[in-house]
C-alpha positions as a Markdown table, in Angstrom:
| # | Residue | x | y | z |
|---|---|---|---|---|
| 1 | Met | 0.0 | 0.0 | 0.0 |
| 2 | Tyr | 1.1 | 3.6 | -0.7 |
| 3 | Phe | -0.3 | 6.9 | 0.5 |
| 4 | Gln | 1.0 | 10.4 | -0.2 |
| 5 | Thr | -0.1 | 13.9 | 0.6 |
| 6 | Thr | 1.3 | 17.4 | 0.9 |
| 7 | Tyr | 1.0 | 19.2 | 4.2 |
| 8 | Pro | 1.7 | 23.0 | 4.8 |
| 9 | Ile | 4.0 | 24.0 | 7.7 |
| 10 | His | 3.8 | 27.7 | 8.8 |
| 11 | Thr | 7.0 | 29.1 | 10.4 |
| 12 | Thr | 7.5 | 32.2 | 12.4 |
| 13 | Gly | 11.0 | 32.7 | 10.9 |
| 14 | Arg | 14.3 | 31.1 | 11.8 |
| 15 | Gly | 14.1 | 28.2 | 14.2 |
| 16 | Thr | 12.5 | 24.8 | 14.6 |
| 17 | Val | 8.9 | 23.8 | 14.3 |
| 18 | Ala | 7.8 | 20.6 | 15.9 |
| 19 | Ile | 6.0 | 18.4 | 13.3 |
| 20 | Thr | 5.9 | 15.0 | 15.0 |
| 21 | Glu | 2.2 | 15.1 | 15.9 |
| 22 | Gln | 1.1 | 16.4 | 12.5 |
| 23 | Val | 3.1 | 13.7 | 10.8 |
| 24 | Val | 1.7 | 10.9 | 13.0 |
| 25 | Ala | -1.8 | 12.1 | 12.3 |
| 26 | Val | -1.2 | 11.9 | 8.5 |
| 27 | Met | 0.4 | 8.5 | 8.9 |
| 28 | Arg | -2.6 | 7.2 | 10.8 |
| 29 | Glu | -5.0 | 8.8 | 8.2 |
| 30 | Ser | -3.2 | 6.6 | 5.6 |
| 31 | Gly | -4.6 | 3.4 | 7.2 |
| 32 | Ile | -1.2 | 1.8 | 6.8 |
| 33 | His | -0.1 | 0.3 | 10.2 |
| 34 | Ser | 3.5 | -0.7 | 9.6 |
| 35 | Gly | 6.2 | 0.3 | 7.0 |
| 36 | Leu | 8.2 | 3.3 | 6.1 |
| 37 | Leu | 7.3 | 7.0 | 6.3 |
| 38 | Asn | 9.2 | 9.5 | 4.1 |
| 39 | Leu | 9.2 | 13.2 | 4.6 |
| 40 | Phe | 10.4 | 15.6 | 2.0 |
| 41 | Val | 10.4 | 19.4 | 2.2 |
| 42 | Gln | 10.0 | 21.2 | -1.2 |
| 43 | His | 12.3 | 24.1 | -0.4 |
| 44 | Thr | 16.0 | 25.0 | -0.5 |
| 45 | Ser | 16.2 | 27.2 | 2.6 |
| 46 | Cys | 14.8 | 25.0 | 5.3 |
| 47 | Ser | 15.4 | 21.4 | 6.4 |
| 48 | Leu | 14.1 | 18.4 | 8.3 |
| 49 | Val | 15.8 | 17.0 | 11.4 |
| 50 | Ile | 15.3 | 14.4 | 14.1 |
| 51 | Thr | 16.6 | 15.7 | 17.4 |
| 52 | Glu | 16.1 | 16.1 | 21.1 |
| 53 | Asn | 12.4 | 16.7 | 21.9 |
| 54 | Ala | 12.6 | 17.2 | 25.7 |
| 55 | Asp | 14.9 | 20.1 | 26.2 |
| 56 | Pro | 14.4 | 23.1 | 23.9 |
| 57 | Ala | 18.0 | 24.3 | 24.8 |
| 58 | Val | 19.3 | 21.6 | 22.4 |
| 59 | Arg | 17.6 | 23.3 | 19.5 |
| 60 | Gln | 18.7 | 26.7 | 20.7 |
| 61 | Asp | 22.3 | 25.4 | 20.8 |
| 62 | Leu | 22.0 | 23.9 | 17.4 |
| 63 | Glu | 20.8 | 27.3 | 16.1 |
| 64 | Gly | 23.9 | 28.9 | 17.7 |
| 65 | Leu | 26.2 | 26.3 | 16.2 |
| 66 | Met | 24.7 | 27.0 | 12.7 |
| 67 | Ala | 25.0 | 30.7 | 13.2 |
| 68 | Arg | 28.8 | 30.3 | 13.9 |
| 69 | Leu | 29.3 | 27.9 | 11.0 |
| 70 | Val | 27.1 | 29.7 | 8.4 |
| 71 | Pro | 26.7 | 33.4 | 9.3 |
| 72 | Asp | 24.2 | 35.7 | 7.6 |
| 73 | Gly | 25.7 | 38.4 | 5.4 |
| 74 | Asp | 29.1 | 36.7 | 5.1 |
| 75 | Pro | 31.0 | 38.9 | 2.6 |
| 76 | Ala | 32.2 | 35.7 | 0.8 |
| 77 | Trp | 28.6 | 35.0 | -0.3 |
| 78 | His | 27.7 | 36.0 | -3.9 |
| 79 | His | 24.1 | 35.0 | -3.7 |
| 80 | Asp | 22.1 | 37.6 | -1.7 |
| 81 | Thr | 19.2 | 38.2 | -3.9 |
| 82 | Glu | 16.6 | 38.0 | -1.1 |
| 83 | Gly | 18.7 | 39.5 | 1.7 |
| 84 | Pro | 21.7 | 38.8 | 4.0 |
| 85 | Asp | 20.1 | 35.5 | 5.2 |
| 86 | Asp | 19.6 | 34.2 | 1.7 |
| 87 | Met | 22.8 | 32.2 | 1.0 |
| 88 | Ala | 23.2 | 31.3 | 4.6 |
| 89 | Ala | 19.8 | 29.6 | 4.5 |
| 90 | His | 20.7 | 27.6 | 1.4 |
| 91 | Ala | 24.0 | 26.5 | 3.0 |
| 92 | Arg | 22.3 | 25.5 | 6.2 |
| 93 | Ser | 19.8 | 23.4 | 4.2 |
| 94 | Val | 22.7 | 21.6 | 2.4 |
| 95 | Leu | 24.4 | 20.9 | 5.7 |
| 96 | Thr | 21.3 | 19.2 | 7.1 |
| 97 | His | 18.6 | 17.2 | 5.3 |
| 98 | Thr | 15.6 | 17.9 | 3.1 |
| 99 | Ser | 14.2 | 14.4 | 3.5 |
| 100 | Leu | 13.9 | 11.8 | 6.3 |
| 101 | Thr | 12.8 | 8.2 | 6.3 |
| 102 | Ile | 11.4 | 6.7 | 9.6 |
| 103 | Pro | 10.1 | 3.2 | 10.1 |
| 104 | Phe | 6.8 | 2.7 | 11.9 |
| 105 | Arg | 5.0 | -0.3 | 13.4 |
| 106 | Asn | 1.5 | -0.7 | 14.7 |
| 107 | Gly | 0.7 | 2.9 | 13.9 |
| 108 | Arg | 3.7 | 4.3 | 15.9 |
| 109 | Leu | 6.9 | 5.9 | 14.6 |
| 110 | Leu | 9.9 | 3.9 | 15.8 |
| 111 | Leu | 11.7 | 7.0 | 17.2 |
| 112 | Gly | 13.9 | 6.9 | 20.3 |
| 113 | Ser | 12.6 | 8.1 | 23.6 |
| 114 | Trp | 13.9 | 11.6 | 23.2 |
| 115 | Gln | 13.6 | 12.0 | 19.4 |
| 116 | Gly | 11.2 | 14.4 | 17.7 |
| 117 | Leu | 10.7 | 15.5 | 14.1 |
| 118 | Tyr | 11.3 | 19.2 | 13.3 |
| 119 | Leu | 11.2 | 21.4 | 10.3 |
| 120 | Trp | 14.2 | 23.8 | 10.7 |
| 121 | Glu | 13.5 | 27.1 | 9.1 |
| 122 | His | 16.7 | 28.9 | 8.0 |
| 123 | Arg | 15.2 | 32.1 | 6.8 |
| 124 | Thr | 14.6 | 35.0 | 9.2 |
| 125 | Ala | 11.1 | 35.9 | 7.9 |
| 126 | Pro | 8.0 | 33.7 | 8.4 |
| 127 | Gln | 7.4 | 31.2 | 5.6 |
| 128 | Thr | 4.9 | 28.6 | 4.5 |
| 129 | Arg | 6.7 | 25.3 | 3.6 |
| 130 | Gln | 5.2 | 22.3 | 1.8 |
| 131 | Leu | 6.0 | 18.9 | 3.3 |
| 132 | Val | 5.4 | 15.9 | 1.2 |
| 133 | Ile | 4.5 | 12.9 | 3.4 |
| 134 | Ser | 4.7 | 9.5 | 1.8 |
| 135 | Val | 3.6 | 6.3 | 3.6 |
| 136 | Leu | 4.7 | 2.9 | 2.3 |
| 137 | Gly | 3.5 | -0.3 | 3.9 |
């Protein structure tokens, strides 16, 4: 069996948006109980991550790490069509992931105890991102 849908994710600007609950709801809507779930974000300036879901300081620290590695407005960037965060957002996306595959069984994602799914917005302004959710079982 195969199920696929597109789901919008609204961001408030740079940072992470928890998406685990929305993804699980779509997975359950598919009627498929065990298999693989694939997430793909259709954009080049955000990403998908599996990370700590208990302590928000982890995500703050990851944002700080990324700011040091890929600063906005770096004079070395040539691509700045949409502002000083433009190329930095693209670079951050390349350093992370635009798709994830997660196994599930009996209607439950097989994530670890402290793992959660997040869309990581790399632009500073609010965005609406399209997430393709594919369920295979």
